Amino acid sequence: MGASMRKRLSRARYAACAVALTGAAVMAVTGCEPVGGLDAVTVAITTQKLASGALDHEGVKTAWLNCHGKAENGGPDAGGATQPVTVVGVDCEGRTDTGKKIIVFGRVTGITGQSCLRGLLTAKVDGRTVFSVSVLGDCAHTGGGKPPDGPKPPDGPKPPSPPHGPAPGPSASCTDKAPVQGK
């Protein structure tokens, strides 16, 4: 009877693990379903990838870069209808291979695949502006065409400095949701 009981427990554990892994796989494939429009997670990850490439293109070797995205609009309106997210605020921090501080910040208003962001994004290394763009990435080969030139971001105060610590990896999460309007 002992062997039979172990066999049933083993099968039960296997089934429980299979269910858990299947659920995780479904979440990974579907991602965090956006309310509509832009998805803060996708924008953060794409910004991280494209900003690292753009910095490298400008001669800045990135040791690490970590970006966060937050929906700035969207969610339920006064009548209860869900409005799509059309603006995602992005804040990134990182370090160069020589230890200099990198910040990338701005607002994304459009994304095409994982190769093109539209909006206003600025990158600074140790306080020096490396780029300030309205398009980041390769939008010509994504069917997006060239967008109209937008206004340049103002030279205003820097975002608050994050605490220093070990180099984190990507940190976008499914908790980045559209804010509830009117509350």
mmCIF file of C-alpha atoms in Angstrom:
data_model
loop_
_atom_site.group_PDB
_atom_site.id
_atom_site.type_symbol
_atom_site.label_atom_id
_atom_site.label_comp_id
_atom_site.label_asym_id
_atom_site.label_seq_id
_atom_site.Cartn_x
_atom_site.Cartn_y
_atom_site.Cartn_z
ATOM 1 C CA MET A 1 0.000 0.000 0.000
ATOM 2 C CA GLY A 2 2.921 2.365 0.631
ATOM 3 C CA ALA A 3 4.123 2.219 -2.975
ATOM 4 C CA SER A 4 0.595 2.833 -4.251
ATOM 5 C CA MET A 5 0.218 5.868 -2.006
ATOM 6 C CA ARG A 6 3.587 7.308 -3.136
ATOM 7 C CA LYS A 7 2.595 6.778 -6.765
ATOM 8 C CA ARG A 8 -0.695 8.690 -6.254
ATOM 9 C CA LEU A 9 1.112 11.532 -4.434
ATOM 10 C CA SER A 10 3.690 11.665 -7.206
ATOM 11 C CA ARG A 11 0.955 11.904 -9.847
ATOM 12 C CA ALA A 12 -0.878 14.561 -7.822
ATOM 13 C CA ARG A 13 2.302 16.646 -7.533
ATOM 14 C CA TYR A 14 2.978 16.191 -11.237
ATOM 15 C CA ALA A 15 -0.558 17.318 -12.088
ATOM 16 C CA ALA A 16 -0.307 20.333 -9.770
ATOM 17 C CA CYS A 17 3.015 21.347 -11.329
ATOM 18 C CA ALA A 18 1.616 20.876 -14.832
ATOM 19 C CA VAL A 19 -1.357 23.118 -14.027
ATOM 20 C CA ALA A 20 0.894 25.794 -12.525
ATOM 21 C CA LEU A 21 3.297 25.724 -15.480
ATOM 22 C CA THR A 22 0.436 25.818 -17.966
ATOM 23 C CA GLY A 23 -0.985 28.884 -16.229
ATOM 24 C CA ALA A 24 2.425 30.564 -16.282
ATOM 25 C CA ALA A 25 2.838 29.726 -19.969
ATOM 26 C CA VAL A 26 -0.560 31.202 -20.803
ATOM 27 C CA MET A 27 0.365 34.408 -18.942
ATOM 28 C CA ALA A 28 3.703 34.573 -20.755
ATOM 29 C CA VAL A 29 2.131 34.111 -24.185
ATOM 30 C CA THR A 30 -0.782 36.479 -23.683
ATOM 31 C CA GLY A 31 1.167 38.919 -21.509
ATOM 32 C CA CYS A 32 -0.733 41.525 -19.607
ATOM 33 C CA GLU A 33 -3.701 42.282 -21.769
ATOM 34 C CA PRO A 34 -3.893 46.055 -22.136
ATOM 35 C CA VAL A 35 -7.116 47.873 -21.423
ATOM 36 C CA GLY A 36 -6.808 49.071 -25.008
ATOM 37 C CA GLY A 37 -4.240 51.106 -26.832
ATOM 38 C CA LEU A 38 -0.728 51.079 -25.374
ATOM 39 C CA ASP A 39 0.555 48.559 -22.835
ATOM 40 C CA ALA A 40 2.937 49.944 -20.186
ATOM 41 C CA VAL A 41 4.871 46.663 -19.928
ATOM 42 C CA THR A 42 5.512 46.431 -23.662
ATOM 43 C CA VAL A 43 6.465 50.105 -23.846
ATOM 44 C CA ALA A 44 8.944 49.748 -20.946
ATOM 45 C CA ILE A 45 10.654 46.681 -22.401
ATOM 46 C CA THR A 46 10.791 48.153 -25.904
ATOM 47 C CA THR A 47 12.161 51.463 -24.582
ATOM 48 C CA GLN A 48 14.858 49.587 -22.691
ATOM 49 C CA LYS A 49 15.913 47.710 -25.835
ATOM 50 C CA LEU A 50 15.768 50.654 -28.245
ATOM 51 C CA ALA A 51 17.335 53.207 -25.879
ATOM 52 C CA SER A 52 20.267 50.861 -25.188
ATOM 53 C CA GLY A 53 20.792 50.491 -28.944
ATOM 54 C CA ALA A 54 20.526 54.237 -29.558
ATOM 55 C CA LEU A 55 22.999 54.998 -26.769
ATOM 56 C CA ASP A 56 25.415 52.434 -28.196
ATOM 57 C CA HIS A 57 25.014 54.051 -31.628
ATOM 58 C CA GLU A 58 25.977 57.392 -30.037
ATOM 59 C CA GLY A 59 29.136 55.825 -28.553
ATOM 60 C CA VAL A 60 27.777 55.252 -25.037
ATOM 61 C CA LYS A 61 28.407 51.662 -23.922
ATOM 62 C CA THR A 62 25.538 50.656 -21.646
ATOM 63 C CA ALA A 63 26.382 48.271 -18.803
ATOM 64 C CA TRP A 64 22.698 48.038 -17.840
ATOM 65 C CA LEU A 65 19.458 49.924 -18.281
ATOM 66 C CA ASN A 66 16.211 49.374 -16.393
ATOM 67 C CA CYS A 67 12.938 50.952 -17.560
ATOM 68 C CA HIS A 68 9.504 51.359 -15.974
ATOM 69 C CA GLY A 69 6.314 52.342 -17.794
ATOM 70 C CA LYS A 70 3.122 53.804 -16.338
ATOM 71 C CA ALA A 71 -0.115 54.515 -18.163
ATOM 72 C CA GLU A 72 -0.912 58.221 -17.926
ATOM 73 C CA ASN A 73 -4.474 58.041 -19.182
ATOM 74 C CA GLY A 74 -7.148 55.546 -20.151
ATOM 75 C CA GLY A 75 -9.336 53.421 -17.909
ATOM 76 C CA PRO A 76 -13.041 53.849 -17.182
ATOM 77 C CA ASP A 77 -14.668 57.167 -18.023
ATOM 78 C CA ALA A 78 -17.561 58.798 -16.139
ATOM 79 C CA GLY A 79 -20.054 56.553 -17.933
ATOM 80 C CA GLY A 80 -18.101 53.394 -17.079
ATOM 81 C CA ALA A 81 -16.847 52.779 -20.623
ATOM 82 C CA THR A 82 -13.196 51.765 -20.875
ATOM 83 C CA GLN A 83 -10.964 54.261 -22.662
ATOM 84 C CA PRO A 84 -7.729 53.067 -24.316
ATOM 85 C CA VAL A 85 -4.329 54.064 -22.968
ATOM 86 C CA THR A 86 -2.770 56.556 -25.400
ATOM 87 C CA VAL A 87 0.185 57.827 -23.333
ATOM 88 C CA VAL A 88 2.718 55.859 -21.281
ATOM 89 C CA GLY A 89 5.268 57.687 -19.148
ATOM 90 C CA VAL A 90 8.678 56.012 -19.196
ATOM 91 C CA ASP A 91 11.526 56.361 -16.704
ATOM 92 C CA CYS A 92 14.784 54.452 -17.090
ATOM 93 C CA GLU A 93 17.971 54.383 -15.099
ATOM 94 C CA GLY A 94 21.249 52.656 -15.736
ATOM 95 C CA ARG A 95 25.010 52.850 -15.863
ATOM 96 C CA THR A 96 27.607 52.984 -18.593
ATOM 97 C CA ASP A 97 30.422 50.456 -18.716
ATOM 98 C CA THR A 98 32.569 53.094 -16.973
ATOM 99 C CA GLY A 99 30.022 53.703 -14.178
ATOM 100 C CA LYS A 100 28.441 56.940 -15.406
ATOM 101 C CA LYS A 101 24.761 57.460 -14.625
ATOM 102 C CA ILE A 102 22.240 57.034 -17.465
ATOM 103 C CA ILE A 103 18.665 58.289 -17.373
ATOM 104 C CA VAL A 104 16.083 58.006 -20.125
ATOM 105 C CA PHE A 105 12.683 59.603 -19.645
ATOM 106 C CA GLY A 106 9.673 60.812 -21.545
ATOM 107 C CA ARG A 107 6.241 59.931 -22.840
ATOM 108 C CA VAL A 108 5.429 57.326 -25.468
ATOM 109 C CA THR A 109 2.342 57.889 -27.606
ATOM 110 C CA GLY A 110 2.779 55.092 -30.160
ATOM 111 C CA ILE A 111 4.540 51.785 -30.678
ATOM 112 C CA THR A 112 4.988 49.631 -33.768
ATOM 113 C CA GLY A 113 6.130 46.100 -33.056
ATOM 114 C CA GLN A 114 9.257 46.066 -30.957
ATOM 115 C CA SER A 115 11.286 48.291 -33.244
ATOM 116 C CA CYS A 116 9.621 51.721 -33.207
ATOM 117 C CA LEU A 117 8.478 54.113 -30.469
ATOM 118 C CA ARG A 118 6.844 57.502 -30.987
ATOM 119 C CA GLY A 119 6.595 60.265 -28.434
ATOM 120 C CA LEU A 120 9.183 62.435 -26.731
ATOM 121 C CA LEU A 121 12.168 60.635 -25.201
ATOM 122 C CA THR A 122 15.371 62.070 -23.782
ATOM 123 C CA ALA A 123 18.548 60.255 -22.729
ATOM 124 C CA LYS A 124 21.194 61.801 -20.494
ATOM 125 C CA VAL A 125 24.561 60.485 -19.363
ATOM 126 C CA ASP A 126 25.999 62.204 -16.287
ATOM 127 C CA GLY A 127 23.719 65.178 -16.981
ATOM 128 C CA ARG A 128 24.724 65.562 -20.654
ATOM 129 C CA THR A 129 21.898 65.105 -23.164
ATOM 130 C CA VAL A 130 22.836 62.324 -25.584
ATOM 131 C CA PHE A 131 19.572 62.357 -27.530
ATOM 132 C CA SER A 132 16.146 63.945 -27.447
ATOM 133 C CA VAL A 133 13.868 62.388 -30.059
ATOM 134 C CA SER A 134 10.270 62.071 -31.188
ATOM 135 C CA VAL A 135 10.936 58.685 -32.831
ATOM 136 C CA LEU A 136 13.140 55.969 -31.377
ATOM 137 C CA GLY A 137 14.048 52.899 -33.411
ATOM 138 C CA ASP A 138 13.487 51.872 -37.012
ATOM 139 C CA CYS A 139 10.023 53.063 -37.979
ATOM 140 C CA ALA A 140 10.694 52.969 -41.727
ATOM 141 C CA HIS A 141 10.678 49.164 -41.911
ATOM 142 C CA THR A 142 7.650 48.613 -39.669
ATOM 143 C CA GLY A 143 5.066 50.124 -41.980
ATOM 144 C CA GLY A 144 4.795 53.187 -39.774
ATOM 145 C CA GLY A 145 6.299 55.732 -42.143
ATOM 146 C CA LYS A 146 7.821 58.963 -40.881
ATOM 147 C CA PRO A 147 5.765 60.763 -38.229
ATOM 148 C CA PRO A 148 5.445 64.534 -38.121
ATOM 149 C CA ASP A 149 8.118 66.301 -36.105
ATOM 150 C CA GLY A 150 6.859 67.053 -32.629
ATOM 151 C CA PRO A 151 8.007 69.652 -30.133
ATOM 152 C CA LYS A 152 11.307 69.078 -28.373
ATOM 153 C CA PRO A 153 11.106 68.342 -24.641
ATOM 154 C CA PRO A 154 12.013 71.362 -22.509
ATOM 155 C CA ASP A 155 15.288 71.516 -20.595
ATOM 156 C CA GLY A 156 13.681 71.293 -17.198
ATOM 157 C CA PRO A 157 14.535 69.717 -13.887
ATOM 158 C CA LYS A 158 15.859 66.182 -13.877
ATOM 159 C CA PRO A 159 13.697 63.377 -12.532
ATOM 160 C CA PRO A 160 14.559 62.368 -8.948
ATOM 161 C CA SER A 161 17.652 60.213 -8.615
ATOM 162 C CA PRO A 162 16.918 56.568 -7.841
ATOM 163 C CA PRO A 163 18.886 54.799 -5.102
ATOM 164 C CA HIS A 164 22.114 53.128 -6.164
ATOM 165 C CA GLY A 165 22.400 49.367 -5.977
ATOM 166 C CA PRO A 166 23.144 46.282 -8.011
ATOM 167 C CA ALA A 167 22.317 46.276 -11.694
ATOM 168 C CA PRO A 168 18.685 45.168 -11.977
ATOM 169 C CA GLY A 169 17.208 43.462 -15.006
ATOM 170 C CA PRO A 170 13.976 44.324 -16.803
ATOM 171 C CA SER A 171 11.294 45.118 -14.282
ATOM 172 C CA ALA A 172 8.124 45.848 -16.176
ATOM 173 C CA SER A 173 5.252 44.024 -14.559
ATOM 174 C CA CYS A 174 1.603 43.260 -15.051
ATOM 175 C CA THR A 175 0.743 45.696 -12.263
ATOM 176 C CA ASP A 176 1.231 48.665 -14.585
ATOM 177 C CA LYS A 177 -2.415 49.472 -15.216
ATOM 178 C CA ALA A 178 -4.370 52.433 -16.456
ATOM 179 C CA PRO A 179 -5.270 54.828 -13.644
ATOM 180 C CA VAL A 180 -8.905 55.091 -12.617
ATOM 181 C CA GLN A 181 -10.274 58.468 -13.643
ATOM 182 C CA GLY A 182 -12.313 60.605 -11.255
ATOM 183 C CA LYS A 183 -11.032 59.136 -7.996
#
